CSV table of C-alpha atoms in Angstrom, one decimal:
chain,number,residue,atom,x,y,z
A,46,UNK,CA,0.0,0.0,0.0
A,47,UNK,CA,1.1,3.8,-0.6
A,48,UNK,CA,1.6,6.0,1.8
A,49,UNK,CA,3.2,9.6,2.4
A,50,UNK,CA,4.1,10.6,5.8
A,51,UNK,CA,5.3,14.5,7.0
A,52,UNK,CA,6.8,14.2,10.3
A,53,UNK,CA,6.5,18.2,11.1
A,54,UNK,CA,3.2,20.2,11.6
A,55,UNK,CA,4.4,23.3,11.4
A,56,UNK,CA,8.0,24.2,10.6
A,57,UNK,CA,9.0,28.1,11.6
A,58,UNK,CA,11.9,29.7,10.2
A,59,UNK,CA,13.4,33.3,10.0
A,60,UNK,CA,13.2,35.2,6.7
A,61,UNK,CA,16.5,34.8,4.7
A,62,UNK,CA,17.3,31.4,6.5
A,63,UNK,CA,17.2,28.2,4.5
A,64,UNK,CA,14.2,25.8,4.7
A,65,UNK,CA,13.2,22.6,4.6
A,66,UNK,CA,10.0,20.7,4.7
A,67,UNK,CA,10.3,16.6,5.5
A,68,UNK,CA,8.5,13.8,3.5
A,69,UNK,CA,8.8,10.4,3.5
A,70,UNK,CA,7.0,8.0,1.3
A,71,UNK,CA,6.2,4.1,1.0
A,72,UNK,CA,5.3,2.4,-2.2
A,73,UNK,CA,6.3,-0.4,-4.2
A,74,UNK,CA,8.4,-0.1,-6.9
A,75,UNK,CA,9.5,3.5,-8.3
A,76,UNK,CA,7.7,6.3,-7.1
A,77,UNK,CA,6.0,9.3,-8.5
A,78,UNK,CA,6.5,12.4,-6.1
A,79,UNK,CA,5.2,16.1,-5.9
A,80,UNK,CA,4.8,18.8,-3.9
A,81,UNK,CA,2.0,21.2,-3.8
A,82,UNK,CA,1.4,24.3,-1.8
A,83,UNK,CA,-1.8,25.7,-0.2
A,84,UNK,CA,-2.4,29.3,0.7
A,85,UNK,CA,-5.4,30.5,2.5
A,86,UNK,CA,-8.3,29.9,1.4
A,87,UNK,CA,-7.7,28.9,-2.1
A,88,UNK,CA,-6.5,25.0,-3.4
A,89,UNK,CA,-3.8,23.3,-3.8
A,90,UNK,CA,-0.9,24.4,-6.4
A,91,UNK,CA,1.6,22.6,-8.0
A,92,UNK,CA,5.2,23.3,-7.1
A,93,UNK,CA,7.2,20.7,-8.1
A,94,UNK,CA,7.8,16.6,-9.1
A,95,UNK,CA,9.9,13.8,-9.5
A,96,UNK,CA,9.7,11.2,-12.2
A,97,UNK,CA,12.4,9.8,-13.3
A,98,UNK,CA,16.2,11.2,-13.6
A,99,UNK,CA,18.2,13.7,-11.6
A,100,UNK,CA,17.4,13.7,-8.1
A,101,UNK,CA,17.7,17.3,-7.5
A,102,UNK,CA,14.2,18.1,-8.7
A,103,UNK,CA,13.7,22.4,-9.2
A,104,UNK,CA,10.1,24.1,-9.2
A,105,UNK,CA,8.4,27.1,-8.7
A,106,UNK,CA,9.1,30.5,-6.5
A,107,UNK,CA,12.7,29.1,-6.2
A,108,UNK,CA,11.8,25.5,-4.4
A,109,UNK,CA,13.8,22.5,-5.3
A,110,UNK,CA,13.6,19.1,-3.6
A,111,UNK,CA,15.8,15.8,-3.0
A,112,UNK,CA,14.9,12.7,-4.0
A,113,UNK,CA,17.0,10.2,-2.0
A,114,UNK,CA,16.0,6.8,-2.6
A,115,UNK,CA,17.8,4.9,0.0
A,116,UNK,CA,16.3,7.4,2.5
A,117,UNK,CA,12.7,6.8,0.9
A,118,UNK,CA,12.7,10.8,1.1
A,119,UNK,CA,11.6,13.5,-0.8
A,120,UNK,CA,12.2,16.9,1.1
A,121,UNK,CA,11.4,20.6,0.1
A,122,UNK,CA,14.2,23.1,0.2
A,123,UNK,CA,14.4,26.2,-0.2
A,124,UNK,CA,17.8,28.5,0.3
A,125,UNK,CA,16.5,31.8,1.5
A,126,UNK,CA,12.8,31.5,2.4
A,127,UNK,CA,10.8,35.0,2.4
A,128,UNK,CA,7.8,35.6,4.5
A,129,UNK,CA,5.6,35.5,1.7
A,130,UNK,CA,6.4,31.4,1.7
A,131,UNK,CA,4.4,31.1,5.0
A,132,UNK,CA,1.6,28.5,4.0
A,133,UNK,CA,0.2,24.8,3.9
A,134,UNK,CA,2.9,22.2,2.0
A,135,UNK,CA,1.4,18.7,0.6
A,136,UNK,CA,4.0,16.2,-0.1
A,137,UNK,CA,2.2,13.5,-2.6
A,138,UNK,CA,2.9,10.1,-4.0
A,139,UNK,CA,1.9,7.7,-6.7
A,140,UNK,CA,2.8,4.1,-7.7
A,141,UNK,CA,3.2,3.6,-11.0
A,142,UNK,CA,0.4,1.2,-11.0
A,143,UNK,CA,-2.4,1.5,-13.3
A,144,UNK,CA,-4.7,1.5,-10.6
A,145,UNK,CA,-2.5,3.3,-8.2
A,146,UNK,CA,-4.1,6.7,-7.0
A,147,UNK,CA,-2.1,9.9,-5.9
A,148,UNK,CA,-2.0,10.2,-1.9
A,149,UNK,CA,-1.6,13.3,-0.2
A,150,UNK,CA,0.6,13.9,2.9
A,151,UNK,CA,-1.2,15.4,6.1
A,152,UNK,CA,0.5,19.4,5.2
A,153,UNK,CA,3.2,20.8,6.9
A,154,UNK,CA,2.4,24.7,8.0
A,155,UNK,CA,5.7,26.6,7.0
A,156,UNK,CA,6.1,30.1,9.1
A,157,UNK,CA,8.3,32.4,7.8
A,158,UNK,CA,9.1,35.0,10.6
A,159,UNK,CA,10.5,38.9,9.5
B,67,UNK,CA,-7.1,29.6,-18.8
B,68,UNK,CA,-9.9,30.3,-16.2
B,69,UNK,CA,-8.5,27.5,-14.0
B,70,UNK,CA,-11.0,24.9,-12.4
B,71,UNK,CA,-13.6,26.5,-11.6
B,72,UNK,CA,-16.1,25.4,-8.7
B,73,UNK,CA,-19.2,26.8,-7.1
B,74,UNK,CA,-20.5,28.0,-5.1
B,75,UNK,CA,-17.5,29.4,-2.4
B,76,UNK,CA,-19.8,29.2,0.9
B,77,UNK,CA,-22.2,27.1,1.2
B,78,UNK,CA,-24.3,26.8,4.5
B,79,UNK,CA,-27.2,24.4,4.5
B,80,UNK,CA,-29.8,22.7,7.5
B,81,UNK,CA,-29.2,19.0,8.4
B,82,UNK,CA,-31.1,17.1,5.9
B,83,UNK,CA,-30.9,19.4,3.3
B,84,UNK,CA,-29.9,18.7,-0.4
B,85,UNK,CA,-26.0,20.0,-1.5
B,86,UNK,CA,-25.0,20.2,-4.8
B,87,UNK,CA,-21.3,21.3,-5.4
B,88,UNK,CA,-19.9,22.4,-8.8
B,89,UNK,CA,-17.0,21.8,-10.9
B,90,UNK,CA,-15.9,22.8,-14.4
B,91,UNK,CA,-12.6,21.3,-15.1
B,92,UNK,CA,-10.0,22.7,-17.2
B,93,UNK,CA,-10.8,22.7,-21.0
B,94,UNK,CA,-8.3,19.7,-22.3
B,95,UNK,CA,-8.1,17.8,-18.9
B,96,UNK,CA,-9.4,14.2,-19.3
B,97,UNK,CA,-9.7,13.5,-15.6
B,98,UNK,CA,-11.4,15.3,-12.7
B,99,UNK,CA,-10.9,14.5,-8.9
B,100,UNK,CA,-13.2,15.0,-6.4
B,101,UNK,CA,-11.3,16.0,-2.6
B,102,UNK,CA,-12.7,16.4,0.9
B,103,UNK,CA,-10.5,18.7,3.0
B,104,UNK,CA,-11.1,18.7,7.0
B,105,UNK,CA,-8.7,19.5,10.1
B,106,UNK,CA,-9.1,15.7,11.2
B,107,UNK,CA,-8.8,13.8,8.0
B,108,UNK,CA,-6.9,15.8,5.7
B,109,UNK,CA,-7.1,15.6,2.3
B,110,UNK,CA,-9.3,12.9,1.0
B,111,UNK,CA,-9.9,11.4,-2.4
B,112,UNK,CA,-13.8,10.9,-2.6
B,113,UNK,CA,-13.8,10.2,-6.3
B,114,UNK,CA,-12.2,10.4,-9.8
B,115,UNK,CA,-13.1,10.6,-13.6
B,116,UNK,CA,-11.5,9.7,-16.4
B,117,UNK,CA,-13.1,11.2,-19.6
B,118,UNK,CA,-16.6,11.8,-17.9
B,119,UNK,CA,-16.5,7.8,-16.5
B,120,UNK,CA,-15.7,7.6,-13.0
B,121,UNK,CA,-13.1,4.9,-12.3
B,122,UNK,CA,-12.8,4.6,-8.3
B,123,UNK,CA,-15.2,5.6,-5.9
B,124,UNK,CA,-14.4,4.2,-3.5
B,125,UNK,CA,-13.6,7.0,-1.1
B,126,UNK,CA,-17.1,8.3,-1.3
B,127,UNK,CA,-18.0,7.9,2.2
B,128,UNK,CA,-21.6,6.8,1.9
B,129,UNK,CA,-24.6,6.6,-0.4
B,130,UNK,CA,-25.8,9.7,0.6
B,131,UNK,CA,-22.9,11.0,-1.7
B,132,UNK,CA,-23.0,11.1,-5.7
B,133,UNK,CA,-20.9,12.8,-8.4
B,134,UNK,CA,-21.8,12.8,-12.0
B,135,UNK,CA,-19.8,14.1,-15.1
B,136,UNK,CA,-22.4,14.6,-17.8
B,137,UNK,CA,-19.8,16.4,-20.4
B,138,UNK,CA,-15.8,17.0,-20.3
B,139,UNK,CA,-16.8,21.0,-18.7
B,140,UNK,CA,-18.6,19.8,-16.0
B,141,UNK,CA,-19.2,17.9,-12.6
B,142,UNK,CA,-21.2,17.7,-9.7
B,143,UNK,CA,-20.7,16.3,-6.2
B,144,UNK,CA,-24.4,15.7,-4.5
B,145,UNK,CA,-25.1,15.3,-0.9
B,146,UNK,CA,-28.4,14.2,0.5
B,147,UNK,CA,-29.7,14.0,3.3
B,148,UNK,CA,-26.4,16.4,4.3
B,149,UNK,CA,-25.1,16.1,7.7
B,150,UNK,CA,-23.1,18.1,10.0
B,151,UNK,CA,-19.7,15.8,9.9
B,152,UNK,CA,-20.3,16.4,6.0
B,153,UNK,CA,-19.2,20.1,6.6
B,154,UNK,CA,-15.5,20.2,5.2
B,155,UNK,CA,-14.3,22.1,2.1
B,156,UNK,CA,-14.7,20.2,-1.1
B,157,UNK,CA,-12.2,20.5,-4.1
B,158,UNK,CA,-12.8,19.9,-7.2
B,159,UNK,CA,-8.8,19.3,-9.7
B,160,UNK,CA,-8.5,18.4,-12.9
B,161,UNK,CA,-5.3,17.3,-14.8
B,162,UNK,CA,-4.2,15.8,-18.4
B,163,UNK,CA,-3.3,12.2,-18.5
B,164,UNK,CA,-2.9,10.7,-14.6
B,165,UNK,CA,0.0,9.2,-14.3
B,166,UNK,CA,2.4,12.1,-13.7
B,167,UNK,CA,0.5,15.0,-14.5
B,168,UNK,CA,-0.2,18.0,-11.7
B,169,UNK,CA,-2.8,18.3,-10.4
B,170,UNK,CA,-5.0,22.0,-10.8
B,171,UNK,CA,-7.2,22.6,-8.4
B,172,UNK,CA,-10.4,24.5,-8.0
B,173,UNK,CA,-10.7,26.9,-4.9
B,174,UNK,CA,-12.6,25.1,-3.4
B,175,UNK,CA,-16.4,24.9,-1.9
B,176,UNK,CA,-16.2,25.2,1.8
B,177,UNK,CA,-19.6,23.3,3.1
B,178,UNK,CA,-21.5,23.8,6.8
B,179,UNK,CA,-24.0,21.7,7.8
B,180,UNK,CA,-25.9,23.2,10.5
């Protein structure tokens, strides 16, 4: 079975300082991995995946993430995070199973503090 | 492009009362999710279509739920009789293909059940 786990609930960091959001994953075989962001009231948006290839994945408003198989891992990073960042982060997963559906992480709040 | 859209925003309905939620996917997409957001559960998959046939329902948490997809612009999620552990906010997202396509979401329909 798939499953997507983010340790934190809320991460805080100060404006300028690098970030990082934690996911872990479970699935069999070779996973496909994004990461979506949620500001308030409105949905989800796509920031970034991994499919196949390098493992430094690079996305939108400057994220990139780490795919580390051995690790099962697929952490957000960010080198300077800006206060405008503060919001909800998915973490998501899919098999690559025909029937396999796309399971969403619990969210990790990110606070970004002047 | 509009985006998904969804209506209505709000919606705040009496126990036992009708709710019909609605969706129109991006032009293009050939799938459209149903998700059920709430503090408790997170982010749940209720139900998906793949060119107006829906696939897996299995998330739908009872038969007092239905979603139909009449045409490729447009879907509806139904509740009756509504109750109040139905309110949550209910997202509608569309993508092309499945496998490793993003996901766009809708802004959601937040739902009370009084």
């Amino acid at each position: 079975a798939q499953s997507v786990a983010q340790p934190e609930d809320q991460v805080n960091v100060a404006e300028g300082n690098p970030l990082t959001v934690k996911c872990t994953y479970s699935v069999s075989g070779n996973p496909y991995l994004f990461w979506y962001v949620q500001y308030p009231n409105r949905g989800l948006q796509f920031l970034l995946k991994y499919i196949t290839g390098d493992n430094l994945v690079k996305g939108s408003y400057g994220f990139e993430a780490e795919f580390n198989k051995s690790q099962t891992s697929f952490h957000l990073k960010k080198p300077s995070a800006l206060v405008s960042d503060s919001a909800l982060y998915f973490c998501a997963v899919r098999g690559m199973g025909n029937t396999d559906k796309l399971i969403f992480g619990t969210g990790t709040r990110l606070q970004v503090f002047p | 492009d509009a985006g998904v859209i969804q209506s209505p925003r709000h919606e705040v309905t009496e126990m036992g009362q009708e709710v019909t939620l609605r969706c129109k996917p991006i032009s293009g997409h050939d799938y459209l999710f149903w998700y059920r957001q709430t503090m408790m559960r997170g982010l749940e998959l209720l139900i998906y279509f793949n060119n107006n046939v829906p696939i897996d329902d299995s998330g739908m948490p009872e038969d007092r739920f239905s979603a139909k997809m009449p045409n490729a612009s447009f879907s509806t999620l139904k509740i009756q009789p509504s109750e109040p552990r139905d309110s949550a906010v209910y997202f509608c997202a569309s993508s092309k293909g499945q496998v490793n396509s993003p996901l766009h979401f809708g802004n959601g329909t937040r739902l009370t059940v009084t």
